[in-house]
Amino acid sequence: MQTNQTYLKADVILAYLLNKDDNLDTQITCGGGASSLITSDQSLYEALGAVRPGDNFVSNRLLKFLENVDVVSYRRLFGREKSVLTTGRIDELRCKVLSTSSKKSSRSDAPDGMKELPGPYVSSAIPPAAGFPEAHVTPLFTPPKPPSQGAALSAPSDTCPSVLSSAGQELHKKRKQEACHVKKEDKKGDMEEGNSKNAPGYIPGRWNVKEKDHGI
């Protein structure tokens, strides 16, 4: 039966959450060994509030911490009211943890088959200093699929027959011939109209017919 209790301060909790201490990892994973681990809601609140975007914070470590460490009321434990977390306190905790830690480990806390991603893991929608941060893991980036080779030829232009199939080239040639035929017919009609204007009895704006059609 465990009789001794070990109290974890805010800087110790922050070092564990950011994976900065191998010995602390072993102690918390084993549940404290011969002594039970305990902390207050004030210390946990300060440690979580000191986490910043870009830190190596993974929600699995927080879950493991809550499994093996008893969190008690700061008011009941010390008989004092909880204090509000300030920027100065956050800077103090981060300076202490980041300057004294020399952990170099290749172990990943990410799920099997997934590489551990760099931060941020704390949701920017809820400021960490405001309370309990949202357990959020940035999803893996999925690169866009390259377009298929046939996508660029799905809608060829009439001005580029080189990219058409044999059937398309025949259709393009036929359309070009029809367009040339229409232009010739229009030109022929203009010539006939010009000749009729030179005929005697021509009146602009009226139907003009040959004299023999009226029996004149």
mmCIF file with all atom_site columns, C-alpha atoms in Angstrom:
data_model
loop_
_atom_site.group_PDB
_atom_site.id
_atom_site.type_symbol
_atom_site.label_atom_id
_atom_site.label_alt_id
_atom_site.label_comp_id
_atom_site.label_asym_id
_atom_site.label_entity_id
_atom_site.label_seq_id
_atom_site.pdbx_PDB_ins_code
_atom_site.Cartn_x
_atom_site.Cartn_y
_atom_site.Cartn_z
_atom_site.occupancy
_atom_site.B_iso_or_equiv
_atom_site.pdbx_formal_charge
_atom_site.auth_seq_id
_atom_site.auth_comp_id
_atom_site.auth_asym_id
_atom_site.auth_atom_id
_atom_site.pdbx_PDB_model_num
ATOM 1   C CA . MET A 1 1   ? 0.000   0.000  0.000    1.00 0.00 ? 1   MET A CA 1
ATOM 2   C CA . GLN A 1 2   ? 1.329   3.412  -0.985   1.00 0.00 ? 2   GLN A CA 1
ATOM 3   C CA . THR A 1 3   ? 1.807   5.762  1.967    1.00 0.00 ? 3   THR A CA 1
ATOM 4   C CA . ASN A 1 4   ? 4.087   8.456  0.565    1.00 0.00 ? 4   ASN A CA 1
ATOM 5   C CA . GLN A 1 5   ? 2.802   11.163 -1.740   1.00 0.00 ? 5   GLN A CA 1
ATOM 6   C CA . THR A 1 6   ? 4.810   13.133 -4.262   1.00 0.00 ? 6   THR A CA 1
ATOM 7   C CA . TYR A 1 7   ? 3.450   16.538 -5.258   1.00 0.00 ? 7   TYR A CA 1
ATOM 8   C CA . LEU A 1 8   ? 4.040   17.612 -8.853   1.00 0.00 ? 8   LEU A CA 1
ATOM 9   C CA . LYS A 1 9   ? 4.483   21.344 -9.401   1.00 0.00 ? 9   LYS A CA 1
ATOM 10  C CA . ALA A 1 10  ? 3.400   23.229 -12.505  1.00 0.00 ? 10  ALA A CA 1
ATOM 11  C CA . ASP A 1 11  ? 6.882   23.302 -14.068  1.00 0.00 ? 11  ASP A CA 1
ATOM 12  C CA . VAL A 1 12  ? 7.231   19.525 -13.605  1.00 0.00 ? 12  VAL A CA 1
ATOM 13  C CA . ILE A 1 13  ? 3.850   18.929 -15.262  1.00 0.00 ? 13  ILE A CA 1
ATOM 14  C CA . LEU A 1 14  ? 4.781   21.223 -18.147  1.00 0.00 ? 14  LEU A CA 1
ATOM 15  C CA . ALA A 1 15  ? 8.084   19.386 -18.656  1.00 0.00 ? 15  ALA A CA 1
ATOM 16  C CA . TYR A 1 16  ? 6.186   16.094 -18.862  1.00 0.00 ? 16  TYR A CA 1
ATOM 17  C CA . LEU A 1 17  ? 3.535   17.422 -21.243  1.00 0.00 ? 17  LEU A CA 1
ATOM 18  C CA . LEU A 1 18  ? 6.232   18.759 -23.585  1.00 0.00 ? 18  LEU A CA 1
ATOM 19  C CA . ASN A 1 19  ? 8.220   15.493 -23.358  1.00 0.00 ? 19  ASN A CA 1
ATOM 20  C CA . LYS A 1 20  ? 11.313  17.123 -21.845  1.00 0.00 ? 20  LYS A CA 1
ATOM 21  C CA . ASP A 1 21  ? 12.304  14.642 -19.116  1.00 0.00 ? 21  ASP A CA 1
ATOM 22  C CA . ASP A 1 22  ? 12.945  10.902 -19.527  1.00 0.00 ? 22  ASP A CA 1
ATOM 23  C CA . ASN A 1 23  ? 12.991  10.208 -15.786  1.00 0.00 ? 23  ASN A CA 1
ATOM 24  C CA . LEU A 1 24  ? 9.671   11.966 -15.335  1.00 0.00 ? 24  LEU A CA 1
ATOM 25  C CA . ASP A 1 25  ? 8.202   9.932  -18.185  1.00 0.00 ? 25  ASP A CA 1
ATOM 26  C CA . THR A 1 26  ? 9.158   6.700  -16.443  1.00 0.00 ? 26  THR A CA 1
ATOM 27  C CA . GLN A 1 27  ? 7.881   7.860  -13.067  1.00 0.00 ? 27  GLN A CA 1
ATOM 28  C CA . ILE A 1 28  ? 4.465   8.915  -14.323  1.00 0.00 ? 28  ILE A CA 1
ATOM 29  C CA . THR A 1 29  ? 4.090   5.883  -16.589  1.00 0.00 ? 29  THR A CA 1
ATOM 30  C CA . CYS A 1 30  ? 4.768   3.573  -13.633  1.00 0.00 ? 30  CYS A CA 1
ATOM 31  C CA . GLY A 1 31  ? 2.346   5.486  -11.432  1.00 0.00 ? 31  GLY A CA 1
ATOM 32  C CA . GLY A 1 32  ? 4.977   6.871  -9.074   1.00 0.00 ? 32  GLY A CA 1
ATOM 33  C CA . GLY A 1 33  ? 6.370   3.550  -7.916   1.00 0.00 ? 33  GLY A CA 1
ATOM 34  C CA . ALA A 1 34  ? 6.434   3.368  -4.111   1.00 0.00 ? 34  ALA A CA 1
ATOM 35  C CA . SER A 1 35  ? 4.755   6.760  -3.702   1.00 0.00 ? 35  SER A CA 1
ATOM 36  C CA . SER A 1 36  ? 1.517   8.087  -5.110   1.00 0.00 ? 36  SER A CA 1
ATOM 37  C CA . LEU A 1 37  ? 1.628   11.098 -7.387   1.00 0.00 ? 37  LEU A CA 1
ATOM 38  C CA . ILE A 1 38  ? -0.542  14.087 -6.579   1.00 0.00 ? 38  ILE A CA 1
ATOM 39  C CA . THR A 1 39  ? -1.029  17.598 -7.905   1.00 0.00 ? 39  THR A CA 1
ATOM 40  C CA . SER A 1 40  ? -3.543  20.409 -7.585   1.00 0.00 ? 40  SER A CA 1
ATOM 41  C CA . ASP A 1 41  ? -5.931  21.869 -10.088  1.00 0.00 ? 41  ASP A CA 1
ATOM 42  C CA . GLN A 1 42  ? -3.970  25.131 -9.815   1.00 0.00 ? 42  GLN A CA 1
ATOM 43  C CA . SER A 1 43  ? -0.682  23.508 -10.913  1.00 0.00 ? 43  SER A CA 1
ATOM 44  C CA . LEU A 1 44  ? -2.359  21.623 -13.750  1.00 0.00 ? 44  LEU A CA 1
ATOM 45  C CA . TYR A 1 45  ? -4.115  24.817 -14.816  1.00 0.00 ? 45  TYR A CA 1
ATOM 46  C CA . GLU A 1 46  ? -0.809  26.710 -14.927  1.00 0.00 ? 46  GLU A CA 1
ATOM 47  C CA . ALA A 1 47  ? 0.976   23.945 -16.847  1.00 0.00 ? 47  ALA A CA 1
ATOM 48  C CA . LEU A 1 48  ? -1.735  23.703 -19.481  1.00 0.00 ? 48  LEU A CA 1
ATOM 49  C CA . GLY A 1 49  ? -1.903  27.472 -19.747  1.00 0.00 ? 49  GLY A CA 1
ATOM 50  C CA . ALA A 1 50  ? 1.828   27.618 -20.494  1.00 0.00 ? 50  ALA A CA 1
ATOM 51  C CA . VAL A 1 51  ? 1.521   25.380 -23.558  1.00 0.00 ? 51  VAL A CA 1
ATOM 52  C CA . ARG A 1 52  ? 1.944   27.358 -26.747  1.00 0.00 ? 52  ARG A CA 1
ATOM 53  C CA . PRO A 1 53  ? 1.367   26.640 -30.464  1.00 0.00 ? 53  PRO A CA 1
ATOM 54  C CA . GLY A 1 54  ? 4.460   24.967 -31.846  1.00 0.00 ? 54  GLY A CA 1
ATOM 55  C CA . ASP A 1 55  ? 5.175   22.967 -28.673  1.00 0.00 ? 55  ASP A CA 1
ATOM 56  C CA . ASN A 1 56  ? 5.543   19.202 -28.846  1.00 0.00 ? 56  ASN A CA 1
ATOM 57  C CA . PHE A 1 57  ? 2.272   18.678 -26.999  1.00 0.00 ? 57  PHE A CA 1
ATOM 58  C CA . VAL A 1 58  ? 0.293   15.492 -27.660  1.00 0.00 ? 58  VAL A CA 1
ATOM 59  C CA . SER A 1 59  ? -3.055  14.785 -26.020  1.00 0.00 ? 59  SER A CA 1
ATOM 60  C CA . ASN A 1 60  ? -2.051  11.173 -25.239  1.00 0.00 ? 60  ASN A CA 1
ATOM 61  C CA . ARG A 1 61  ? 0.466   12.409 -22.683  1.00 0.00 ? 61  ARG A CA 1
ATOM 62  C CA . LEU A 1 62  ? -2.209  14.416 -20.885  1.00 0.00 ? 62  LEU A CA 1
ATOM 63  C CA . LEU A 1 63  ? -4.504  11.382 -20.775  1.00 0.00 ? 63  LEU A CA 1
ATOM 64  C CA . LYS A 1 64  ? -1.697  9.246  -19.324  1.00 0.00 ? 64  LYS A CA 1
ATOM 65  C CA . PHE A 1 65  ? -1.027  11.932 -16.731  1.00 0.00 ? 65  PHE A CA 1
ATOM 66  C CA . LEU A 1 66  ? -4.657  12.009 -15.615  1.00 0.00 ? 66  LEU A CA 1
ATOM 67  C CA . GLU A 1 67  ? -4.675  8.203  -15.328  1.00 0.00 ? 67  GLU A CA 1
ATOM 68  C CA . ASN A 1 68  ? -1.717  8.031  -12.917  1.00 0.00 ? 68  ASN A CA 1
ATOM 69  C CA . VAL A 1 69  ? -1.818  11.358 -11.046  1.00 0.00 ? 69  VAL A CA 1
ATOM 70  C CA . ASP A 1 70  ? -4.491  12.403 -8.558   1.00 0.00 ? 70  ASP A CA 1
ATOM 71  C CA . VAL A 1 71  ? -5.672  15.980 -9.062   1.00 0.00 ? 71  VAL A CA 1
ATOM 72  C CA . VAL A 1 72  ? -6.997  17.546 -5.848   1.00 0.00 ? 72  VAL A CA 1
ATOM 73  C CA . SER A 1 73  ? -8.444  20.922 -4.976   1.00 0.00 ? 73  SER A CA 1
ATOM 74  C CA . TYR A 1 74  ? -5.825  23.614 -4.422   1.00 0.00 ? 74  TYR A CA 1
ATOM 75  C CA . ARG A 1 75  ? -8.135  25.347 -1.978   1.00 0.00 ? 75  ARG A CA 1
ATOM 76  C CA . ARG A 1 76  ? -8.535  22.241 0.171    1.00 0.00 ? 76  ARG A CA 1
ATOM 77  C CA . LEU A 1 77  ? -4.872  21.255 -0.041   1.00 0.00 ? 77  LEU A CA 1
ATOM 78  C CA . PHE A 1 78  ? -3.313  24.625 0.793    1.00 0.00 ? 78  PHE A CA 1
ATOM 79  C CA . GLY A 1 79  ? -6.236  26.531 2.261    1.00 0.00 ? 79  GLY A CA 1
ATOM 80  C CA . ARG A 1 80  ? -5.826  29.370 -0.255   1.00 0.00 ? 80  ARG A CA 1
ATOM 81  C CA . GLU A 1 81  ? -7.778  30.614 -3.229   1.00 0.00 ? 81  GLU A CA 1
ATOM 82  C CA . LYS A 1 82  ? -6.501  29.840 -6.693   1.00 0.00 ? 82  LYS A CA 1
ATOM 83  C CA . SER A 1 83  ? -4.607  32.651 -8.390   1.00 0.00 ? 83  SER A CA 1
ATOM 84  C CA . VAL A 1 84  ? -5.196  33.885 -11.922  1.00 0.00 ? 84  VAL A CA 1
ATOM 85  C CA . LEU A 1 85  ? -2.590  32.800 -14.442  1.00 0.00 ? 85  LEU A CA 1
ATOM 86  C CA . THR A 1 86  ? -0.571  35.775 -15.670  1.00 0.00 ? 86  THR A CA 1
ATOM 87  C CA . THR A 1 87  ? 1.817   36.282 -18.571  1.00 0.00 ? 87  THR A CA 1
ATOM 88  C CA . GLY A 1 88  ? 4.696   36.644 -16.147  1.00 0.00 ? 88  GLY A CA 1
ATOM 89  C CA . ARG A 1 89  ? 3.928   33.265 -14.585  1.00 0.00 ? 89  ARG A CA 1
ATOM 90  C CA . ILE A 1 90  ? 3.750   31.638 -18.025  1.00 0.00 ? 90  ILE A CA 1
ATOM 91  C CA . ASP A 1 91  ? 7.131   33.099 -19.013  1.00 0.00 ? 91  ASP A CA 1
ATOM 92  C CA . GLU A 1 92  ? 8.611   31.901 -15.719  1.00 0.00 ? 92  GLU A CA 1
ATOM 93  C CA . LEU A 1 93  ? 7.417   28.322 -16.246  1.00 0.00 ? 93  LEU A CA 1
ATOM 94  C CA . ARG A 1 94  ? 8.500   28.133 -19.877  1.00 0.00 ? 94  ARG A CA 1
ATOM 95  C CA . CYS A 1 95  ? 11.925  29.605 -19.114  1.00 0.00 ? 95  CYS A CA 1
ATOM 96  C CA . LYS A 1 96  ? 12.500  27.089 -16.335  1.00 0.00 ? 96  LYS A CA 1
ATOM 97  C CA . VAL A 1 97  ? 11.406  24.089 -18.409  1.00 0.00 ? 97  VAL A CA 1
ATOM 98  C CA . LEU A 1 98  ? 13.025  24.976 -21.723  1.00 0.00 ? 98  LEU A CA 1
ATOM 99  C CA . SER A 1 99  ? 16.352  26.055 -20.213  1.00 0.00 ? 99  SER A CA 1
ATOM 100 C CA . THR A 1 100 ? 16.860  23.031 -17.958  1.00 0.00 ? 100 THR A CA 1
ATOM 101 C CA . SER A 1 101 ? 15.638  20.301 -20.305  1.00 0.00 ? 101 SER A CA 1
ATOM 102 C CA . SER A 1 102 ? 18.158  18.472 -22.476  1.00 0.00 ? 102 SER A CA 1
ATOM 103 C CA . LYS A 1 103 ? 15.972  15.589 -23.595  1.00 0.00 ? 103 LYS A CA 1
ATOM 104 C CA . LYS A 1 104 ? 16.808  14.011 -26.925  1.00 0.00 ? 104 LYS A CA 1
ATOM 105 C CA . SER A 1 105 ? 14.543  11.104 -27.674  1.00 0.00 ? 105 SER A CA 1
ATOM 106 C CA . SER A 1 106 ? 13.330  9.571  -30.927  1.00 0.00 ? 106 SER A CA 1
ATOM 107 C CA . ARG A 1 107 ? 10.323  7.920  -29.272  1.00 0.00 ? 107 ARG A CA 1
ATOM 108 C CA . SER A 1 108 ? 7.025   9.094  -30.657  1.00 0.00 ? 108 SER A CA 1
ATOM 109 C CA . ASP A 1 109 ? 3.786   9.457  -28.720  1.00 0.00 ? 109 ASP A CA 1
ATOM 110 C CA . ALA A 1 110 ? 1.721   9.482  -31.898  1.00 0.00 ? 110 ALA A CA 1
ATOM 111 C CA . PRO A 1 111 ? -0.489  6.486  -32.798  1.00 0.00 ? 111 PRO A CA 1
ATOM 112 C CA . ASP A 1 112 ? 1.082   3.511  -34.576  1.00 0.00 ? 112 ASP A CA 1
ATOM 113 C CA . GLY A 1 113 ? 1.661   4.053  -38.263  1.00 0.00 ? 113 GLY A CA 1
ATOM 114 C CA . MET A 1 114 ? 1.602   7.842  -37.970  1.00 0.00 ? 114 MET A CA 1
ATOM 115 C CA . LYS A 1 115 ? 4.586   10.127 -37.554  1.00 0.00 ? 115 LYS A CA 1
ATOM 116 C CA . GLU A 1 116 ? 4.494   12.651 -34.773  1.00 0.00 ? 116 GLU A CA 1
ATOM 117 C CA . LEU A 1 117 ? 3.647   16.019 -36.257  1.00 0.00 ? 117 LEU A CA 1
ATOM 118 C CA . PRO A 1 118 ? 5.103   19.333 -35.119  1.00 0.00 ? 118 PRO A CA 1
ATOM 119 C CA . GLY A 1 119 ? 2.702   21.704 -33.361  1.00 0.00 ? 119 GLY A CA 1
ATOM 120 C CA . PRO A 1 120 ? 0.422   23.429 -32.951  1.00 0.00 ? 120 PRO A CA 1
ATOM 121 C CA . TYR A 1 121 ? -1.657  20.799 -31.145  1.00 0.00 ? 121 TYR A CA 1
ATOM 122 C CA . VAL A 1 122 ? -3.589  23.238 -28.984  1.00 0.00 ? 122 VAL A CA 1
ATOM 123 C CA . SER A 1 123 ? -6.627  24.678 -30.697  1.00 0.00 ? 123 SER A CA 1
ATOM 124 C CA . SER A 1 124 ? -6.255  28.380 -31.421  1.00 0.00 ? 124 SER A CA 1
ATOM 125 C CA . ALA A 1 125 ? -10.005 28.849 -30.853  1.00 0.00 ? 125 ALA A CA 1
ATOM 126 C CA . ILE A 1 126 ? -9.543  28.454 -27.079  1.00 0.00 ? 126 ILE A CA 1
ATOM 127 C CA . PRO A 1 127 ? -6.587  30.363 -25.574  1.00 0.00 ? 127 PRO A CA 1
ATOM 128 C CA . PRO A 1 128 ? -4.505  27.983 -23.434  1.00 0.00 ? 128 PRO A CA 1
ATOM 129 C CA . ALA A 1 129 ? -4.386  30.462 -20.555  1.00 0.00 ? 129 ALA A CA 1
ATOM 130 C CA . ALA A 1 130 ? -8.183  30.591 -20.378  1.00 0.00 ? 130 ALA A CA 1
ATOM 131 C CA . GLY A 1 131 ? -8.535  27.050 -19.071  1.00 0.00 ? 131 GLY A CA 1
ATOM 132 C CA . PHE A 1 132 ? -8.485  23.485 -20.264  1.00 0.00 ? 132 PHE A CA 1
ATOM 133 C CA . PRO A 1 133 ? -7.115  23.337 -23.827  1.00 0.00 ? 133 PRO A CA 1
ATOM 134 C CA . GLU A 1 134 ? -8.922  21.381 -26.459  1.00 0.00 ? 134 GLU A CA 1
ATOM 135 C CA . ALA A 1 135 ? -7.249  18.066 -27.272  1.00 0.00 ? 135 ALA A CA 1
ATOM 136 C CA . HIS A 1 136 ? -6.646  18.580 -30.940  1.00 0.00 ? 136 HIS A CA 1
ATOM 137 C CA . VAL A 1 137 ? -4.201  16.887 -33.305  1.00 0.00 ? 137 VAL A CA 1
ATOM 138 C CA . THR A 1 138 ? -3.385  18.519 -36.601  1.00 0.00 ? 138 THR A CA 1
ATOM 139 C CA . PRO A 1 139 ? -4.405  16.150 -39.430  1.00 0.00 ? 139 PRO A CA 1
ATOM 140 C CA . LEU A 1 140 ? -1.820  14.871 -41.884  1.00 0.00 ? 140 LEU A CA 1
ATOM 141 C CA . PHE A 1 141 ? -1.477  16.917 -45.054  1.00 0.00 ? 141 PHE A CA 1
ATOM 142 C CA . THR A 1 142 ? -2.924  15.166 -48.078  1.00 0.00 ? 142 THR A CA 1
ATOM 143 C CA . PRO A 1 143 ? -1.335  16.427 -51.320  1.00 0.00 ? 143 PRO A CA 1
ATOM 144 C CA . PRO A 1 144 ? -3.738  17.024 -54.220  1.00 0.00 ? 144 PRO A CA 1
ATOM 145 C CA . LYS A 1 145 ? -3.924  14.338 -56.879  1.00 0.00 ? 145 LYS A CA 1
ATOM 146 C CA . PRO A 1 146 ? -2.281  15.267 -60.213  1.00 0.00 ? 146 PRO A CA 1
ATOM 147 C CA . PRO A 1 147 ? -4.699  15.650 -63.138  1.00 0.00 ? 147 PRO A CA 1
ATOM 148 C CA . SER A 1 148 ? -5.031  12.701 -65.482  1.00 0.00 ? 148 SER A CA 1
ATOM 149 C CA . GLN A 1 149 ? -3.365  12.841 -68.869  1.00 0.00 ? 149 GLN A CA 1
ATOM 150 C CA . GLY A 1 150 ? -6.683  12.921 -70.682  1.00 0.00 ? 150 GLY A CA 1
ATOM 151 C CA . ALA A 1 151 ? -7.994  15.859 -68.652  1.00 0.00 ? 151 ALA A CA 1
ATOM 152 C CA . ALA A 1 152 ? -6.081  18.394 -70.740  1.00 0.00 ? 152 ALA A CA 1
ATOM 153 C CA . LEU A 1 153 ? -7.631  17.021 -73.943  1.00 0.00 ? 153 LEU A CA 1
ATOM 154 C CA . SER A 1 154 ? -11.207 16.827 -72.701  1.00 0.00 ? 154 SER A CA 1
ATOM 155 C CA . ALA A 1 155 ? -12.296 20.012 -74.487  1.00 0.00 ? 155 ALA A CA 1
ATOM 156 C CA . PRO A 1 156 ? -9.991  20.680 -77.487  1.00 0.00 ? 156 PRO A CA 1
ATOM 157 C CA . SER A 1 157 ? -10.299 23.909 -79.429  1.00 0.00 ? 157 SER A CA 1
ATOM 158 C CA . ASP A 1 158 ? -11.280 24.081 -83.107  1.00 0.00 ? 158 ASP A CA 1
ATOM 159 C CA . THR A 1 159 ? -8.159  26.145 -83.730  1.00 0.00 ? 159 THR A CA 1
ATOM 160 C CA . CYS A 1 160 ? -5.899  23.274 -82.590  1.00 0.00 ? 160 CYS A CA 1
ATOM 161 C CA . PRO A 1 161 ? -6.710  20.270 -84.822  1.00 0.00 ? 161 PRO A CA 1
ATOM 162 C CA . SER A 1 162 ? -3.352  18.667 -83.963  1.00 0.00 ? 162 SER A CA 1
ATOM 163 C CA . VAL A 1 163 ? -4.719  17.447 -80.638  1.00 0.00 ? 163 VAL A CA 1
ATOM 164 C CA . LEU A 1 164 ? -7.863  15.915 -82.161  1.00 0.00 ? 164 LEU A CA 1
ATOM 165 C CA . SER A 1 165 ? -8.384  12.276 -82.993  1.00 0.00 ? 165 SER A CA 1
ATOM 166 C CA . SER A 1 166 ? -8.732  11.106 -86.602  1.00 0.00 ? 166 SER A CA 1
ATOM 167 C CA . ALA A 1 167 ? -12.535 11.408 -86.426  1.00 0.00 ? 167 ALA A CA 1
ATOM 168 C CA . GLY A 1 168 ? -12.218 14.865 -84.917  1.00 0.00 ? 168 GLY A CA 1
ATOM 169 C CA . GLN A 1 169 ? -9.845  15.976 -87.659  1.00 0.00 ? 169 GLN A CA 1
ATOM 170 C CA . GLU A 1 170 ? -12.316 14.857 -90.330  1.00 0.00 ? 170 GLU A CA 1
ATOM 171 C CA . LEU A 1 171 ? -15.110 16.803 -88.618  1.00 0.00 ? 171 LEU A CA 1
ATOM 172 C CA . HIS A 1 172 ? -12.902 19.868 -88.349  1.00 0.00 ? 172 HIS A CA 1
ATOM 173 C CA . LYS A 1 173 ? -12.027 19.625 -92.064  1.00 0.00 ? 173 LYS A CA 1
ATOM 174 C CA . LYS A 1 174 ? -15.715 19.263 -93.015  1.00 0.00 ? 174 LYS A CA 1
ATOM 175 C CA . ARG A 1 175 ? -16.710 22.313 -90.955  1.00 0.00 ? 175 ARG A CA 1
ATOM 176 C CA . LYS A 1 176 ? -13.948 24.340 -92.572  1.00 0.00 ? 176 LYS A CA 1
ATOM 177 C CA . GLN A 1 177 ? -15.165 23.369 -96.068  1.00 0.00 ? 177 GLN A CA 1
ATOM 178 C CA . GLU A 1 178 ? -18.756 24.293 -95.187  1.00 0.00 ? 178 GLU A CA 1
ATOM 179 C CA . ALA A 1 179 ? -17.613 27.668 -93.907  1.00 0.00 ? 179 ALA A CA 1
ATOM 180 C CA . CYS A 1 180 ? -15.734 28.324 -97.160  1.00 0.00 ? 180 CYS A CA 1
ATOM 181 C CA . HIS A 1 181 ? -18.825 27.323 -99.183  1.00 0.00 ? 181 HIS A CA 1
ATOM 182 C CA . VAL A 1 182 ? -21.016 29.761 -97.229  1.00 0.00 ? 182 VAL A CA 1
ATOM 183 C CA . LYS A 1 183 ? -18.543 32.565 -97.853  1.00 0.00 ? 183 LYS A CA 1
ATOM 184 C CA . LYS A 1 184 ? -18.587 31.830 -101.610 1.00 0.00 ? 184 LYS A CA 1
ATOM 185 C CA . GLU A 1 185 ? -22.418 31.888 -101.697 1.00 0.00 ? 185 GLU A CA 1
ATOM 186 C CA . ASP A 1 186 ? -22.472 35.217 -99.838  1.00 0.00 ? 186 ASP A CA 1
ATOM 187 C CA . LYS A 1 187 ? -19.942 36.689 -102.231 1.00 0.00 ? 187 LYS A CA 1
ATOM 188 C CA . LYS A 1 188 ? -21.966 35.460 -105.254 1.00 0.00 ? 188 LYS A CA 1
ATOM 189 C CA . GLY A 1 189 ? -25.129 36.995 -103.838 1.00 0.00 ? 189 GLY A CA 1
ATOM 190 C CA . ASP A 1 190 ? -23.402 40.339 -103.330 1.00 0.00 ? 190 ASP A CA 1
ATOM 191 C CA . MET A 1 191 ? -22.240 40.335 -106.941 1.00 0.00 ? 191 MET A CA 1
ATOM 192 C CA . GLU A 1 192 ? -25.770 39.611 -108.247 1.00 0.00 ? 192 GLU A CA 1
ATOM 193 C CA . GLU A 1 193 ? -27.185 42.388 -106.080 1.00 0.00 ? 193 GLU A CA 1
ATOM 194 C CA . GLY A 1 194 ? -24.582 44.782 -107.438 1.00 0.00 ? 194 GLY A CA 1
ATOM 195 C CA . ASN A 1 195 ? -25.542 43.931 -111.024 1.00 0.00 ? 195 ASN A CA 1
ATOM 196 C CA . SER A 1 196 ? -29.241 44.485 -110.296 1.00 0.00 ? 196 SER A CA 1
ATOM 197 C CA . LYS A 1 197 ? -28.504 47.959 -108.947 1.00 0.00 ? 197 LYS A CA 1
ATOM 198 C CA . ASN A 1 198 ? -27.085 48.934 -112.331 1.00 0.00 ? 198 ASN A CA 1
ATOM 199 C CA . ALA A 1 199 ? -30.192 47.697 -114.158 1.00 0.00 ? 199 ALA A CA 1
ATOM 200 C CA . PRO A 1 200 ? -32.669 50.306 -115.518 1.00 0.00 ? 200 PRO A CA 1
ATOM 201 C CA . GLY A 1 201 ? -35.692 50.994 -113.329 1.00 0.00 ? 201 GLY A CA 1
ATOM 202 C CA . TYR A 1 202 ? -33.907 50.079 -110.058 1.00 0.00 ? 202 TYR A CA 1
ATOM 203 C CA . ILE A 1 203 ? -35.445 51.854 -107.029 1.00 0.00 ? 203 ILE A CA 1
ATOM 204 C CA . PRO A 1 204 ? -33.555 51.599 -103.675 1.00 0.00 ? 204 PRO A CA 1
ATOM 205 C CA . GLY A 1 205 ? -35.596 50.094 -100.820 1.00 0.00 ? 205 GLY A CA 1
ATOM 206 C CA . ARG A 1 206 ? -38.151 48.374 -103.097 1.00 0.00 ? 206 ARG A CA 1
ATOM 207 C CA . TRP A 1 207 ? -38.395 44.951 -104.653 1.00 0.00 ? 207 TRP A CA 1
ATOM 208 C CA . ASN A 1 208 ? -36.898 45.132 -108.108 1.00 0.00 ? 208 ASN A CA 1
ATOM 209 C CA . VAL A 1 209 ? -37.814 42.582 -110.707 1.00 0.00 ? 209 VAL A CA 1
ATOM 210 C CA . LYS A 1 210 ? -37.148 42.212 -114.377 1.00 0.00 ? 210 LYS A CA 1
ATOM 211 C CA . GLU A 1 211 ? -39.503 43.983 -116.789 1.00 0.00 ? 211 GLU A CA 1
ATOM 212 C CA . LYS A 1 212 ? -40.373 40.755 -118.583 1.00 0.00 ? 212 LYS A CA 1
ATOM 213 C CA . ASP A 1 213 ? -41.813 39.299 -115.360 1.00 0.00 ? 213 ASP A CA 1
ATOM 214 C CA . HIS A 1 214 ? -44.607 41.930 -115.512 1.00 0.00 ? 214 HIS A CA 1
ATOM 215 C CA . GLY A 1 215 ? -45.128 41.573 -119.231 1.00 0.00 ? 215 GLY A CA 1
ATOM 216 C CA . ILE A 1 216 ? -43.820 45.056 -119.889 1.00 0.00 ? 216 ILE A CA 1
#
